[in-house]
Tab-separated table of C-alpha atoms in Angstrom:
chain	number	residue	atom	x	y	z
A	14	MET	CA	8.889	27.115	30.326
A	15	ALA	CA	9.116	27.377	26.527
A	16	LYS	CA	12.209	26.310	24.607
A	17	THR	CA	12.768	27.324	20.964
A	18	VAL	CA	13.524	24.212	18.910
A	19	GLY	CA	13.141	25.616	15.393
A	20	MET	CA	12.983	28.936	13.567
A	21	PHE	CA	11.679	29.399	10.027
A	22	PHE	CA	11.514	32.250	7.520
A	23	TRP	CA	9.602	32.137	4.237
A	24	LYS	CA	9.060	34.490	1.342
A	25	ARG	CA	5.758	34.493	-0.476
A	26	LEU	CA	5.780	33.534	-4.121
A	27	ASP	CA	2.281	34.748	-5.050
A	28	HIS	CA	2.418	38.258	-3.488
A	29	PRO	CA	5.117	40.440	-1.937
A	30	GLY	CA	5.628	39.336	1.660
A	31	HIS	CA	7.326	37.207	4.275
A	32	ASP	CA	6.494	34.966	7.207
A	33	SER	CA	8.627	34.101	10.202
A	34	CYS	CA	7.883	31.733	13.046
A	35	ARG	CA	9.378	29.782	15.912
A	36	LEU	CA	8.522	26.295	17.075
A	37	LEU	CA	8.509	26.131	20.861
A	38	LYS	CA	8.573	23.038	23.064
A	39	LEU	CA	6.378	23.494	26.142
A	40	THR	CA	6.092	21.309	29.224
A	41	ASP	CA	2.641	20.201	27.999
A	42	GLY	CA	2.944	20.358	24.183
A	43	TRP	CA	4.122	22.630	21.398
A	44	ARG	CA	3.479	26.151	20.120
A	45	LEU	CA	4.033	27.868	16.783
A	46	SER	CA	4.517	31.598	17.222
A	47	GLY	CA	4.951	33.824	14.194
A	48	ALA	CA	4.088	36.794	12.042
A	49	ALA	CA	3.085	37.108	8.397
A	50	VAL	CA	3.465	40.447	6.617
A	51	PHE	CA	2.379	40.672	2.987
A	52	ARG	CA	0.441	42.612	0.378
A	53	ASP	CA	-2.733	41.162	-1.135
A	54	ALA	CA	-5.058	42.851	-3.640
A	55	ASP	CA	-3.331	46.165	-2.926
A	56	ARG	CA	-3.972	45.782	0.811
A	57	PRO	CA	-1.206	45.567	3.404
A	58	CYS	CA	-1.734	42.576	5.721
A	59	HIS	CA	-0.001	41.915	9.015
A	60	PHE	CA	-0.906	38.956	11.213
A	61	HIS	CA	0.634	37.667	14.413
A	62	TYR	CA	-0.308	34.074	15.154
A	63	GLU	CA	0.145	31.514	17.889
A	64	VAL	CA	-1.068	27.942	17.594
A	65	SER	CA	-0.918	25.608	20.608
A	66	VAL	CA	-1.014	21.829	20.340
A	67	ASN	CA	-0.800	18.987	22.831
A	68	PRO	CA	2.170	16.549	23.025
A	69	SER	CA	0.660	14.402	20.227
A	70	TRP	CA	0.280	17.451	17.924
A	71	ARG	CA	-3.510	17.858	18.257
A	72	THR	CA	-4.635	21.468	18.101
A	73	ARG	CA	-5.832	23.090	21.316
A	74	GLY	CA	-6.283	26.646	20.109
A	75	ALA	CA	-4.874	29.679	18.394
A	76	ARG	CA	-4.845	33.425	18.345
A	77	VAL	CA	-4.561	35.511	15.191
A	78	PHE	CA	-4.406	39.288	15.422
A	79	GLY	CA	-3.310	42.193	13.277
A	80	TYR	CA	-4.896	43.825	10.281
A	81	LEU	CA	-6.185	43.103	6.794
A	82	GLY	CA	-5.934	46.375	4.917
A	83	GLY	CA	-7.618	48.893	7.212
A	84	LYS	CA	-9.636	46.231	9.068
A	85	PRO	CA	-8.399	45.040	12.467
A	86	VAL	CA	-8.409	41.281	13.092
A	87	ASP	CA	-8.435	39.635	16.528
A	88	LEU	CA	-9.479	35.974	16.570
A	89	ARG	CA	-9.278	33.468	19.408
A	90	ILE	CA	-9.843	29.957	18.113
A	91	ARG	CA	-10.438	27.027	20.460
A	92	LEU	CA	-10.995	23.321	20.004
A	93	SER	CA	-12.666	21.631	22.972
A	94	GLY	CA	-11.979	18.081	24.082
A	95	ASP	CA	-15.279	16.968	22.544
A	96	GLY	CA	-14.334	18.259	19.058
A	97	VAL	CA	-16.198	21.576	19.098
A	98	TRP	CA	-14.541	24.591	17.444
A	99	ARG	CA	-15.229	28.153	18.607
A	100	VAL	CA	-14.031	31.515	17.316
A	101	ASN	CA	-14.207	34.326	19.876
A	102	GLY	CA	-16.544	32.116	21.903
A	103	ILE	CA	-18.968	31.492	18.995
A	104	LEU	CA	-19.589	27.872	17.997
A	105	LYS	CA	-18.521	26.996	14.436
A	106	GLY	CA	-20.461	24.100	12.921
A	107	GLY	CA	-19.400	21.733	10.154
A	108	LEU	CA	-15.960	21.117	11.662
A	109	TYR	CA	-16.534	17.944	13.657
A	110	GLY	CA	-13.694	15.501	13.075
A	111	CYS	CA	-11.178	18.243	12.254
A	112	VAL	CA	-8.244	18.036	14.668
A	113	ASP	CA	-5.881	20.388	12.820
A	114	LEU	CA	-6.019	24.132	12.281
A	115	ASP	CA	-4.793	25.461	8.937
A	116	LEU	CA	-4.100	29.188	8.703
A	117	ALA	CA	-4.417	30.003	4.988
A	118	PHE	CA	-1.905	32.864	5.055
A	119	THR	CA	1.090	30.853	6.377
A	120	PRO	CA	2.845	27.536	5.631
A	121	ALA	CA	3.654	27.165	9.349
A	122	THR	CA	0.584	25.127	10.276
A	123	ASN	CA	1.445	22.344	7.810
A	124	LEU	CA	4.225	21.396	10.238
A	125	ILE	CA	1.624	20.490	12.862
A	126	VAL	CA	-0.362	18.074	10.696
A	127	LEU	CA	2.793	16.479	9.254
A	128	ARG	CA	4.173	15.881	12.747
A	129	ARG	CA	0.823	14.506	13.956
A	130	LEU	CA	0.385	12.157	10.992
A	131	SER	CA	3.998	10.910	10.988
A	132	LEU	CA	3.454	9.157	7.642
A	133	ARG	CA	5.793	6.545	6.233
A	134	VAL	CA	6.894	6.851	2.593
A	135	GLY	CA	4.017	5.588	0.438
A	136	GLN	CA	1.266	6.340	2.993
A	137	ARG	CA	-1.644	8.604	2.034
A	138	VAL	CA	-4.143	10.074	4.506
A	139	ASP	CA	-7.207	12.298	4.278
A	140	ALA	CA	-6.844	14.914	7.013
A	141	PRO	CA	-9.640	17.505	6.894
A	142	ALA	CA	-8.735	20.687	8.755
A	143	ALA	CA	-10.468	23.664	10.303
A	144	TRP	CA	-9.245	26.245	7.778
A	145	LEU	CA	-9.056	29.951	8.501
A	146	GLN	CA	-9.839	31.209	5.007
A	147	PHE	CA	-8.092	34.254	3.626
A	148	PRO	CA	-9.217	36.979	3.002
A	149	GLN	CA	-12.628	36.081	4.495
A	150	MET	CA	-11.050	35.193	7.877
A	151	ARG	CA	-13.775	32.581	8.429
A	152	LEU	CA	-13.219	29.128	9.899
A	153	VAL	CA	-14.490	26.428	7.508
A	154	ARG	CA	-13.860	22.741	6.806
A	155	LEU	CA	-11.012	22.086	4.349
A	156	PRO	CA	-10.912	18.604	2.824
A	157	GLN	CA	-7.239	17.827	2.244
A	158	SER	CA	-4.908	14.878	1.844
A	159	TYR	CA	-1.211	14.195	2.313
A	160	HIS	CA	0.636	11.449	0.435
A	161	ARG	CA	4.241	10.956	1.463
A	162	ILE	CA	6.024	10.261	-1.801
A	163	GLY	CA	9.628	10.596	-0.620
A	164	ARG	CA	11.812	11.182	2.378
A	165	ARG	CA	11.133	14.934	2.302
A	166	GLU	CA	8.241	15.202	-0.196
A	167	TYR	CA	4.472	15.072	0.260
A	168	ARG	CA	1.841	15.265	-2.455
A	169	TYR	CA	-0.712	17.661	-0.996
A	170	GLU	CA	-4.260	18.121	-2.280
A	171	ALA	CA	-6.905	20.585	-1.129
A	172	PRO	CA	-9.504	20.463	-3.933
A	173	SER	CA	-11.946	23.010	-2.478
A	174	ALA	CA	-9.074	25.497	-2.161
A	175	GLY	CA	-8.009	24.721	-5.732
A	176	TYR	CA	-4.541	23.537	-4.756
A	177	THR	CA	-2.471	20.465	-5.602
A	178	GLY	CA	1.306	20.358	-5.305
A	179	THR	CA	4.345	18.588	-3.918
A	180	LEU	CA	5.471	20.049	-0.609
A	181	HIS	CA	9.164	19.813	0.233
A	182	VAL	CA	9.851	19.680	3.960
A	183	LEU	CA	12.714	19.959	6.435
A	184	PRO	CA	13.504	17.222	8.997
A	185	SER	CA	11.308	19.141	11.493
A	186	GLY	CA	8.263	18.849	9.217
A	187	ALA	CA	8.353	22.560	8.337
A	188	VAL	CA	7.692	23.277	4.674
A	189	SER	CA	10.739	24.456	2.729
A	190	LEU	CA	8.881	24.761	-0.595
A	191	TYR	CA	5.144	25.161	-1.103
A	192	PRO	CA	5.052	25.464	-4.911
A	193	GLY	CA	3.567	28.738	-6.127
A	194	LEU	CA	2.969	30.043	-2.590
A	195	PHE	CA	5.975	29.918	-0.213
A	196	GLU	CA	9.684	29.199	-0.188
A	197	GLN	CA	11.983	29.047	2.814
A	198	VAL	CA	14.693	31.695	2.813
A	199	THR	CA	16.741	30.557	5.794
A	200	SER	CA	16.499	28.086	8.639
A	201	GLY	CA	17.287	28.329	12.293
A	202	GLN	CA	18.137	25.370	14.424
A	203	GLU	CA	16.783	22.112	13.038
A	204	LYS	CA	16.609	20.176	16.301
A	205	THR	CA	13.077	18.829	15.996
């Protein structure tokens, strides 16, 4: 049985759009379930997403479906116990050692890695992720690092994506401000 423990709503800062998701506690882990609706390069985009993780916040799999402009998208992403990533059953190389999934079109998945890492103030960690690029919708390795610089602030760097900024987070680990990209509009229950 799933229990909602957090609800989040963001507006995009780089394009018109919004994202809404729920954090669910399951008997055997956690799930993020949400939808992102936005406009990019004059294309309407609408994605539903679900990301499942185990009790220690390691990604098990995800589903992303919807459309990118006029192109339908339906991706089932899985991470096996031996560290192998697959998209719609097809093996994706170059991702060994990645335990987190980062969906480029939403700030929701940052919550997962922040909860898994559970950094103390002053700690810095490299945490490469399997990154679902946007708009390519390909799964690739994303070198990234998190440096907890305050109680609710993390210096985030993803050089290959061309991004560096200070993320502001809620007690749950959900991002409240992702400079230049997302800002939280309202919060649901902050029980996590």
